[in-house]
Amino acid sequence: MNDLSSTSNSATPAWYTVGIEQALGDLGSNAETGLSSQAVIDRRQQHGPNELEETGGRSPWRILLDQFTNIMLLMLMAVAIVSAVLSMRNQEFPKDAIAIAAIVILNGVLGYLQESRAEKALAALKQLASPNVLVQRNDRLQEVPSQDLVPGDILLIEAGNQVAADGRLIEAANLQLRESALTGEAQGVNKQATITLPAETALAERKNLVFAGTEVTQGRGRVLVTHTGMTTELGRIAAMLQEVETEPTPLQQRMTQLGNVLVTGSLTLVALVVGGGVIFGGWGAFERLLEVALSMAVAVVPEGLPAVITVTLAIGTQRMVRRQALIRRLPAVETLGSVTTICSDKTGTLTQNKMVVQQVRTLAHELKVTGGGYAPEGDFLHQGQPLDPRQQADAGLLLLDGLLCNDAVLQKEAGEWAIMGDPTEGALVVMASKGGLDRHRLSHALQRVVEFPFSSERKRMSVVFKGVEALGTDLTLPQGMSQAPYLLLAKGSPEMLLQGCSQGLEGTEPVSLTVAVRSRILADNAEMAGQGLRVLGFAYRPLSAVPTEGDAETAEQDLVWLGLVGMIDALRPEVRLAVQRCRAAGIRPMMITGDHQLTAMAIAQDLGIDDGQAQAISGAELEKMPQSELEDVVKTVNIYARVSPEHKLRIVQALQKDHQIVAMTGDGVNDAPALKQAEIGIAMGITGTDVSKEASDMVLLDDNFATIVAATEEGRVVYTNIRRFVKYILGSNIGELLTIALSPLILPILDVPLTPLQILWMNLVTDGFPALALAVEPAEPDVMKRPPHDPNEGIFARGLGAYMLRIGVVFAVITVTMMVWAYHWSQQDGDPDRWKTMVFTTLCLAQMGHAIAVRSNTRLAIEMSPFSNPFVLASVILTFVLQLMLIYVTPLREFFGTQLLNPFELVICFGFSTLLFVWVELEKIYRRIWGKVVQD
């Protein structure tokens, strides 16, 4: 097995597998005197400073320049240059070139703003380092900067400290660390210096090691530093973060494909038109042909599309925020709509991160406890019925034990019940409150005189109280208890606590603990643990005198067994429905957790994540599994337990190898590499570390799995709307392109009806406003009842490409027909250029009808309420008014080069433009009759 804590030196031992003396010897250190000054200098030269290193990324200038490598922008830049040259040659103001250049710059800036958000995950990792530390050097204590630590240093830690390096414990006194940043589990870890562990021990269970970036919550200790800087667990995460390459999102890949197709098609058409013109018209027509080519190049590029997509994604982020999902990177909005697999952590995402007691088992009864969260509301039931007085008496002393052998506090904060202290102890306080015990009154009636705190060796804690006689008003006391002046209450590991018991309480009578009774208790414990419950045992002992402080072994003998309590991190009530919605939408939910296998399987089965297979893979199994085998395993297994940071990253990579679009949740430092690797990294807004948030694409403001499903729904709506306005914009652009290409071939003059400036007007305004309105089209009812689209599908998939070509051809036929009539009409009417304005107007008005019709693939315009998306109607009216202003407002008419149209000519333009609307509606009727429905 590869040691997750090993350095690059293959001879370095797995420090948790060796004893203290061997570790000191291997590192050439002394537990009493520490390192000498010279040894520190030598080792710093060898290992470098104890800090995280950053590899160079793209500079802001590089990011900006990269925006202008887009093939469509390159073509527009070439068009702007040629247009400027032609304008200067003709001694004209280069307004077309300036307008095109402005569009190029605007699109470049939009791209830069999306990409230039600096990665701050590494900076957040660095903040986990403690500024100064206390070390033993040269036989004396010294405070030094944490960057100066070297392997072999003797580091002193105590409650409140942040650990500055990885190390092997050489001394621990009641030492507990919070390692949730690394392991993802909120439970404090009790540390032991004297033990050695087997080589296959998981990271979360290495109780003789401490890790950089974790926090000391209790006790004190002395640590032999084994790893510093980039060789620590934190450093490994930093290295993985920097090694993860950001892949383009599905939308970015599709837009690249779109640009390549459009530019290739445009250049081919330009070559045909210019080449044909030169062949048939000679080189004298070359300059006019070049102007035709410029107009065609401008027509084919959807200049407004990047801005429309950016605004659409921004609108999507606002809708998602209202559903408790904060989007950090705009392209993630659309990517969510393509997600095929959601890999979720358990704690706090599928569950409430609140331990709740569900079962109580005494020698006489098995009780169920109802209620969720920390609210002291719920009941005790026996076989589905409320407890009778005898059953209440049977459980009373156990509830008292859970309430008083306890340091947690239940209180209301901002109207919500909350626990101050350990979550497990908090669950016991809530349990006792449900049973009617008054913590305030009992804590005043009983005086705590001695406490034996929890230790890893004993795996239990106990407390001695004075004033037992006061309990008679609250509980039915067992025989002999009321005469004892002192009472010891104990809780802890059922196996360890049972060893100290000689009797058990059955009802209110102590009975002997026979071998059969002990076997039944252990069987109950195993059964409850198999259900994913965390199980604690409870016992008591009447005392005639106060035991000696620190003499727990003597005091915790001849105990009377009370029973077992099983608790679990309660499920979020809305998650079951969210998992069902995932399944209905063809999205596969998976659980990847640092918790135990039995707990993970129990919760996954309850939620329906297990897929009926009841199979889970542990981190130890993953460690031995080659990547090729894992790539097969991830196709069928949905539950992964006791996993490390590397495992999460490997699982994501294996899913991606199977062409899945992966959403991965995480809240700890350890999750950052996997969050960055996944197409959608999802951090927790409440419990998440700054590191995980900075590595993510989306932050759950409520840490709720159901919010991921809601955000996925919004992503699908956004993707559908993007496809909707892409086919609207590009269908129109193809029509413009064909019209421009055909005009010099059909008309008796070598001329084009549209200038580059007029084409930009259509692409930005006439296309842009309706496209933005289509971006807020509401969701279709079945959006979460169909499978996700193929992640590898191109932008033209599912008939979109055929639709654009078909509509473009129809658009061109209508416009060219009108153009031929208008050309001859304007020649007879004495204004030879008015036909150009009629073509320009027809194209613009036709796009308004197209916008109304394209709202749905299946429903006719008359079947859709215009007020279900009033923005479309408003954009059509606004664009219509703006188009009329270009014709009838003198300054605008002169700037855009249009001509006045009389009412008859305007009616002709309007009549021809409605034909495109009629065609699209007839297509819907045809598909309805023949059953050929294409879904967005």
PDB file of C-alpha atoms in Angstrom, residues 661-871:
ATOM      1  CA  ILE A 661     -20.387  14.833 -16.435  1.00  0.00           C
ATOM      2  CA  VAL A 662     -19.685  14.786 -12.706  1.00  0.00           C
ATOM      3  CA  ALA A 663     -20.923  17.043  -9.927  1.00  0.00           C
ATOM      4  CA  MET A 664     -18.917  16.495  -6.720  1.00  0.00           C
ATOM      5  CA  THR A 665     -19.766  17.913  -3.291  1.00  0.00           C
ATOM      6  CA  GLY A 666     -17.275  18.621  -0.524  1.00  0.00           C
ATOM      7  CA  ASP A 667     -16.651  20.813   2.476  1.00  0.00           C
ATOM      8  CA  GLY A 668     -13.127  20.031   3.674  1.00  0.00           C
ATOM      9  CA  VAL A 669      -9.650  20.902   2.531  1.00  0.00           C
ATOM     10  CA  ASN A 670      -9.336  17.279   1.457  1.00  0.00           C
ATOM     11  CA  ASP A 671     -12.155  17.731  -1.058  1.00  0.00           C
ATOM     12  CA  ALA A 672     -10.544  20.611  -2.985  1.00  0.00           C
ATOM     13  CA  PRO A 673      -8.673  18.558  -5.655  1.00  0.00           C
ATOM     14  CA  ALA A 674     -11.762  16.475  -6.459  1.00  0.00           C
ATOM     15  CA  LEU A 675     -13.933  19.613  -6.546  1.00  0.00           C
ATOM     16  CA  LYS A 676     -11.574  21.195  -9.038  1.00  0.00           C
ATOM     17  CA  GLN A 677     -11.363  18.026 -11.150  1.00  0.00           C
ATOM     18  CA  ALA A 678     -15.132  17.572 -11.418  1.00  0.00           C
ATOM     19  CA  GLU A 679     -17.067  19.429 -14.103  1.00  0.00           C
ATOM     20  CA  ILE A 680     -19.122  20.913 -11.259  1.00  0.00           C
ATOM     21  CA  GLY A 681     -17.387  21.265  -7.901  1.00  0.00           C
ATOM     22  CA  ILE A 682     -19.944  21.990  -5.182  1.00  0.00           C
ATOM     23  CA  ALA A 683     -18.820  23.391  -1.822  1.00  0.00           C
ATOM     24  CA  MET A 684     -20.840  23.707   1.352  1.00  0.00           C
ATOM     25  CA  GLY A 685     -21.752  27.274   2.279  1.00  0.00           C
ATOM     26  CA  ILE A 686     -22.323  26.629   5.997  1.00  0.00           C
ATOM     27  CA  THR A 687     -19.731  24.006   6.935  1.00  0.00           C
ATOM     28  CA  GLY A 688     -17.361  24.391   3.974  1.00  0.00           C
ATOM     29  CA  THR A 689     -13.788  25.593   4.352  1.00  0.00           C
ATOM     30  CA  ASP A 690     -12.505  28.577   2.378  1.00  0.00           C
ATOM     31  CA  VAL A 691     -10.273  26.175   0.445  1.00  0.00           C
ATOM     32  CA  SER A 692     -13.190  24.055  -0.781  1.00  0.00           C
ATOM     33  CA  LYS A 693     -15.217  27.144  -1.699  1.00  0.00           C
ATOM     34  CA  GLU A 694     -12.381  28.633  -3.730  1.00  0.00           C
ATOM     35  CA  ALA A 695     -11.889  25.351  -5.612  1.00  0.00           C
ATOM     36  CA  SER A 696     -15.604  25.007  -6.376  1.00  0.00           C
ATOM     37  CA  ASP A 697     -17.895  26.136  -9.183  1.00  0.00           C
ATOM     38  CA  MET A 698     -20.966  26.359  -6.975  1.00  0.00           C
ATOM     39  CA  VAL A 699     -21.619  26.889  -3.255  1.00  0.00           C
ATOM     40  CA  LEU A 700     -24.696  25.420  -1.544  1.00  0.00           C
ATOM     41  CA  LEU A 701     -25.950  28.146   0.780  1.00  0.00           C
ATOM     42  CA  ASP A 702     -27.986  25.591   2.761  1.00  0.00           C
ATOM     43  CA  ASP A 703     -25.621  22.554   2.423  1.00  0.00           C
ATOM     44  CA  ASN A 704     -28.579  20.591   1.055  1.00  0.00           C
ATOM     45  CA  PHE A 705     -28.516  17.796  -1.531  1.00  0.00           C
ATOM     46  CA  ALA A 706     -31.985  18.836  -2.716  1.00  0.00           C
ATOM     47  CA  THR A 707     -30.515  22.198  -3.725  1.00  0.00           C
ATOM     48  CA  ILE A 708     -28.137  20.417  -6.126  1.00  0.00           C
ATOM     49  CA  VAL A 709     -31.122  18.812  -7.846  1.00  0.00           C
ATOM     50  CA  ALA A 710     -32.908  22.177  -8.011  1.00  0.00           C
ATOM     51  CA  ALA A 711     -29.778  23.790  -9.501  1.00  0.00           C
ATOM     52  CA  THR A 712     -29.537  20.952 -12.038  1.00  0.00           C
ATOM     53  CA  GLU A 713     -33.114  21.687 -13.089  1.00  0.00           C
ATOM     54  CA  GLU A 714     -32.219  25.364 -13.583  1.00  0.00           C
ATOM     55  CA  GLY A 715     -29.153  24.290 -15.566  1.00  0.00           C
ATOM     56  CA  ARG A 716     -31.322  22.226 -17.898  1.00  0.00           C
ATOM     57  CA  VAL A 717     -33.641  25.186 -18.422  1.00  0.00           C
ATOM     58  CA  VAL A 718     -30.656  27.407 -19.239  1.00  0.00           C
ATOM     59  CA  TYR A 719     -29.230  24.863 -21.708  1.00  0.00           C
ATOM     60  CA  THR A 720     -32.610  24.462 -23.408  1.00  0.00           C
ATOM     61  CA  ASN A 721     -32.940  28.234 -23.722  1.00  0.00           C
ATOM     62  CA  ILE A 722     -29.391  28.551 -25.081  1.00  0.00           C
ATOM     63  CA  ARG A 723     -30.229  26.028 -27.791  1.00  0.00           C
ATOM     64  CA  ARG A 724     -33.456  27.930 -28.446  1.00  0.00           C
ATOM     65  CA  PHE A 725     -31.814  31.281 -29.073  1.00  0.00           C
ATOM     66  CA  VAL A 726     -28.825  29.729 -30.882  1.00  0.00           C
ATOM     67  CA  LYS A 727     -31.151  28.280 -33.488  1.00  0.00           C
ATOM     68  CA  TYR A 728     -33.015  31.601 -33.623  1.00  0.00           C
ATOM     69  CA  ILE A 729     -29.843  33.658 -34.131  1.00  0.00           C
ATOM     70  CA  LEU A 730     -28.032  31.289 -36.492  1.00  0.00           C
ATOM     71  CA  GLY A 731     -31.096  30.502 -38.584  1.00  0.00           C
ATOM     72  CA  SER A 732     -31.346  34.251 -39.201  1.00  0.00           C
ATOM     73  CA  ASN A 733     -27.595  34.598 -39.836  1.00  0.00           C
ATOM     74  CA  ILE A 734     -27.614  31.836 -42.433  1.00  0.00           C
ATOM     75  CA  GLY A 735     -30.516  33.573 -44.153  1.00  0.00           C
ATOM     76  CA  GLU A 736     -28.537  36.840 -44.204  1.00  0.00           C
ATOM     77  CA  LEU A 737     -25.447  35.071 -45.522  1.00  0.00           C
ATOM     78  CA  LEU A 738     -27.304  33.366 -48.377  1.00  0.00           C
ATOM     79  CA  THR A 739     -29.111  36.578 -49.272  1.00  0.00           C
ATOM     80  CA  ILE A 740     -25.820  38.485 -49.535  1.00  0.00           C
ATOM     81  CA  ALA A 741     -24.156  35.653 -51.477  1.00  0.00           C
ATOM     82  CA  LEU A 742     -27.023  35.363 -53.981  1.00  0.00           C
ATOM     83  CA  SER A 743     -27.631  39.075 -54.567  1.00  0.00           C
ATOM     84  CA  PRO A 744     -24.677  39.702 -56.942  1.00  0.00           C
ATOM     85  CA  LEU A 745     -25.497  36.479 -58.799  1.00  0.00           C
ATOM     86  CA  ILE A 746     -29.223  37.180 -59.272  1.00  0.00           C
ATOM     87  CA  LEU A 747     -29.359  40.953 -59.687  1.00  0.00           C
ATOM     88  CA  PRO A 748     -28.106  42.601 -62.878  1.00  0.00           C
ATOM     89  CA  ILE A 749     -25.630  44.694 -60.832  1.00  0.00           C
ATOM     90  CA  LEU A 750     -22.671  43.659 -58.707  1.00  0.00           C
ATOM     91  CA  ASP A 751     -23.949  44.955 -55.399  1.00  0.00           C
ATOM     92  CA  VAL A 752     -25.070  43.775 -51.975  1.00  0.00           C
ATOM     93  CA  PRO A 753     -28.180  44.956 -50.113  1.00  0.00           C
ATOM     94  CA  LEU A 754     -26.520  45.247 -46.688  1.00  0.00           C
ATOM     95  CA  THR A 755     -23.499  47.115 -45.353  1.00  0.00           C
ATOM     96  CA  PRO A 756     -21.379  45.625 -42.548  1.00  0.00           C
ATOM     97  CA  LEU A 757     -22.842  48.251 -40.194  1.00  0.00           C
ATOM     98  CA  GLN A 758     -26.421  47.199 -40.996  1.00  0.00           C
ATOM     99  CA  ILE A 759     -25.482  43.542 -40.506  1.00  0.00           C
ATOM    100  CA  LEU A 760     -24.004  44.378 -37.118  1.00  0.00           C
ATOM    101  CA  TRP A 761     -27.276  46.133 -36.251  1.00  0.00           C
ATOM    102  CA  MET A 762     -29.221  42.988 -37.090  1.00  0.00           C
ATOM    103  CA  ASN A 763     -26.833  40.658 -35.283  1.00  0.00           C
ATOM    104  CA  LEU A 764     -26.650  42.788 -32.148  1.00  0.00           C
ATOM    105  CA  VAL A 765     -30.037  44.502 -31.845  1.00  0.00           C
ATOM    106  CA  THR A 766     -32.564  42.711 -34.043  1.00  0.00           C
ATOM    107  CA  ASP A 767     -31.173  39.323 -32.956  1.00  0.00           C
ATOM    108  CA  GLY A 768     -29.942  40.366 -29.517  1.00  0.00           C
ATOM    109  CA  PHE A 769     -33.049  41.695 -27.768  1.00  0.00           C
ATOM    110  CA  PRO A 770     -35.373  38.806 -28.724  1.00  0.00           C
ATOM    111  CA  ALA A 771     -32.582  36.317 -27.939  1.00  0.00           C
ATOM    112  CA  LEU A 772     -32.271  37.781 -24.441  1.00  0.00           C
ATOM    113  CA  ALA A 773     -36.042  37.474 -24.058  1.00  0.00           C
ATOM    114  CA  LEU A 774     -35.909  33.815 -25.150  1.00  0.00           C
ATOM    115  CA  ALA A 775     -33.251  33.266 -22.457  1.00  0.00           C
ATOM    116  CA  VAL A 776     -35.889  33.676 -19.725  1.00  0.00           C
ATOM    117  CA  GLU A 777     -38.388  31.266 -21.272  1.00  0.00           C
ATOM    118  CA  PRO A 778     -39.895  29.271 -18.346  1.00  0.00           C
ATOM    119  CA  ALA A 779     -39.137  25.586 -17.797  1.00  0.00           C
ATOM    120  CA  GLU A 780     -41.122  22.929 -19.591  1.00  0.00           C
ATOM    121  CA  PRO A 781     -43.138  20.603 -17.304  1.00  0.00           C
ATOM    122  CA  ASP A 782     -41.112  17.497 -18.168  1.00  0.00           C
ATOM    123  CA  VAL A 783     -37.650  19.057 -17.812  1.00  0.00           C
ATOM    124  CA  MET A 784     -36.759  16.704 -14.910  1.00  0.00           C
ATOM    125  CA  LYS A 785     -38.530  13.676 -16.337  1.00  0.00           C
ATOM    126  CA  ARG A 786     -36.160  13.041 -19.232  1.00  0.00           C
ATOM    127  CA  PRO A 787     -32.583  11.788 -19.216  1.00  0.00           C
ATOM    128  CA  PRO A 788     -29.666  14.203 -19.500  1.00  0.00           C
ATOM    129  CA  HIS A 789     -28.481  14.888 -23.000  1.00  0.00           C
ATOM    130  CA  ASP A 790     -25.389  13.104 -24.244  1.00  0.00           C
ATOM    131  CA  PRO A 791     -22.418  15.083 -22.851  1.00  0.00           C
ATOM    132  CA  ASN A 792     -20.569  14.488 -26.106  1.00  0.00           C
ATOM    133  CA  GLU A 793     -23.310  15.757 -28.380  1.00  0.00           C
ATOM    134  CA  GLY A 794     -22.394  18.660 -30.632  1.00  0.00           C
ATOM    135  CA  ILE A 795     -24.099  22.021 -30.783  1.00  0.00           C
ATOM    136  CA  PHE A 796     -25.996  20.898 -33.905  1.00  0.00           C
ATOM    137  CA  ALA A 797     -27.345  17.663 -32.344  1.00  0.00           C
ATOM    138  CA  ARG A 798     -31.007  16.632 -32.184  1.00  0.00           C
ATOM    139  CA  GLY A 799     -31.999  18.437 -35.351  1.00  0.00           C
ATOM    140  CA  LEU A 800     -30.710  21.889 -34.438  1.00  0.00           C
ATOM    141  CA  GLY A 801     -28.244  22.017 -37.334  1.00  0.00           C
ATOM    142  CA  ALA A 802     -30.870  20.838 -39.831  1.00  0.00           C
ATOM    143  CA  TYR A 803     -33.341  23.394 -38.464  1.00  0.00           C
ATOM    144  CA  MET A 804     -30.873  26.271 -38.875  1.00  0.00           C
ATOM    145  CA  LEU A 805     -30.021  25.300 -42.452  1.00  0.00           C
ATOM    146  CA  ARG A 806     -33.685  24.781 -43.359  1.00  0.00           C
ATOM    147  CA  ILE A 807     -34.827  28.070 -41.843  1.00  0.00           C
ATOM    148  CA  GLY A 808     -31.829  29.877 -43.324  1.00  0.00           C
ATOM    149  CA  VAL A 809     -32.720  28.634 -46.812  1.00  0.00           C
ATOM    150  CA  VAL A 810     -36.420  29.538 -46.384  1.00  0.00           C
ATOM    151  CA  PHE A 811     -35.409  32.931 -44.987  1.00  0.00           C
ATOM    152  CA  ALA A 812     -33.127  33.518 -47.993  1.00  0.00           C
ATOM    153  CA  VAL A 813     -35.747  32.411 -50.532  1.00  0.00           C
ATOM    154  CA  ILE A 814     -38.339  34.777 -49.050  1.00  0.00           C
ATOM    155  CA  THR A 815     -35.891  37.691 -48.864  1.00  0.00           C
ATOM    156  CA  VAL A 816     -34.333  37.160 -52.297  1.00  0.00           C
ATOM    157  CA  THR A 817     -37.805  36.921 -53.853  1.00  0.00           C
ATOM    158  CA  MET A 818     -38.758  40.201 -52.243  1.00  0.00           C
ATOM    159  CA  MET A 819     -35.356  41.677 -53.197  1.00  0.00           C
ATOM    160  CA  VAL A 820     -35.825  40.956 -56.899  1.00  0.00           C
ATOM    161  CA  TRP A 821     -39.265  42.583 -56.840  1.00  0.00           C
ATOM    162  CA  ALA A 822     -38.000  45.548 -54.772  1.00  0.00           C
ATOM    163  CA  TYR A 823     -35.011  46.099 -57.074  1.00  0.00           C
ATOM    164  CA  HIS A 824     -37.171  46.432 -60.150  1.00  0.00           C
ATOM    165  CA  TRP A 825     -39.756  48.490 -58.207  1.00  0.00           C
ATOM    166  CA  SER A 826     -37.131  50.975 -57.006  1.00  0.00           C
ATOM    167  CA  GLN A 827     -35.630  51.309 -60.496  1.00  0.00           C
ATOM    168  CA  GLN A 828     -39.047  52.232 -61.884  1.00  0.00           C
ATOM    169  CA  ASP A 829     -39.759  54.554 -58.925  1.00  0.00           C
ATOM    170  CA  GLY A 830     -36.641  56.608 -59.533  1.00  0.00           C
ATOM    171  CA  ASP A 831     -34.742  55.746 -56.328  1.00  0.00           C
ATOM    172  CA  PRO A 832     -32.296  52.997 -57.314  1.00  0.00           C
ATOM    173  CA  ASP A 833     -31.081  52.233 -53.730  1.00  0.00           C
ATOM    174  CA  ARG A 834     -34.400  51.960 -51.917  1.00  0.00           C
ATOM    175  CA  TRP A 835     -34.544  48.211 -52.551  1.00  0.00           C
ATOM    176  CA  LYS A 836     -31.634  47.786 -50.123  1.00  0.00           C
ATOM    177  CA  THR A 837     -33.628  49.351 -47.290  1.00  0.00           C
ATOM    178  CA  MET A 838     -36.589  47.115 -48.131  1.00  0.00           C
ATOM    179  CA  VAL A 839     -34.334  44.019 -47.908  1.00  0.00           C
ATOM    180  CA  PHE A 840     -32.838  45.285 -44.637  1.00  0.00           C
ATOM    181  CA  THR A 841     -36.315  45.924 -43.175  1.00  0.00           C
ATOM    182  CA  THR A 842     -37.731  42.592 -44.346  1.00  0.00           C
ATOM    183  CA  LEU A 843     -34.853  40.692 -42.763  1.00  0.00           C
ATOM    184  CA  CYS A 844     -35.301  42.525 -39.450  1.00  0.00           C
ATOM    185  CA  LEU A 845     -39.092  42.148 -39.293  1.00  0.00           C
ATOM    186  CA  ALA A 846     -38.938  38.481 -40.295  1.00  0.00           C
ATOM    187  CA  GLN A 847     -36.721  37.833 -37.300  1.00  0.00           C
ATOM    188  CA  MET A 848     -39.449  39.228 -35.019  1.00  0.00           C
ATOM    189  CA  GLY A 849     -41.916  36.626 -36.257  1.00  0.00           C
ATOM    190  CA  HIS A 850     -39.250  33.954 -35.929  1.00  0.00           C
ATOM    191  CA  ALA A 851     -38.681  34.933 -32.262  1.00  0.00           C
ATOM    192  CA  ILE A 852     -42.395  34.492 -31.485  1.00  0.00           C
ATOM    193  CA  ALA A 853     -42.600  31.131 -33.263  1.00  0.00           C
ATOM    194  CA  VAL A 854     -39.356  29.622 -31.931  1.00  0.00           C
ATOM    195  CA  ARG A 855     -40.521  29.693 -28.286  1.00  0.00           C
ATOM    196  CA  SER A 856     -41.711  26.104 -28.612  1.00  0.00           C
ATOM    197  CA  ASN A 857     -40.974  23.139 -30.867  1.00  0.00           C
ATOM    198  CA  THR A 858     -44.485  21.749 -30.529  1.00  0.00           C
ATOM    199  CA  ARG A 859     -46.994  24.398 -29.443  1.00  0.00           C
ATOM    200  CA  LEU A 860     -48.306  26.947 -31.916  1.00  0.00           C
ATOM    201  CA  ALA A 861     -47.904  30.624 -31.104  1.00  0.00           C
ATOM    202  CA  ILE A 862     -51.674  30.979 -30.614  1.00  0.00           C
ATOM    203  CA  GLU A 863     -51.541  28.159 -28.036  1.00  0.00           C
ATOM    204  CA  MET A 864     -48.963  29.970 -25.893  1.00  0.00           C
ATOM    205  CA  SER A 865     -49.871  32.884 -23.687  1.00  0.00           C
ATOM    206  CA  PRO A 866     -47.800  35.921 -24.667  1.00  0.00           C
ATOM    207  CA  PHE A 867     -47.672  36.750 -20.972  1.00  0.00           C
ATOM    208  CA  SER A 868     -45.982  33.476 -19.969  1.00  0.00           C
ATOM    209  CA  ASN A 869     -42.861  35.227 -21.256  1.00  0.00           C
ATOM    210  CA  PRO A 870     -43.814  38.901 -21.695  1.00  0.00           C
ATOM    211  CA  PHE A 871     -40.197  39.775 -22.469  1.00  0.00           C
TER     212      PHE A 871
END
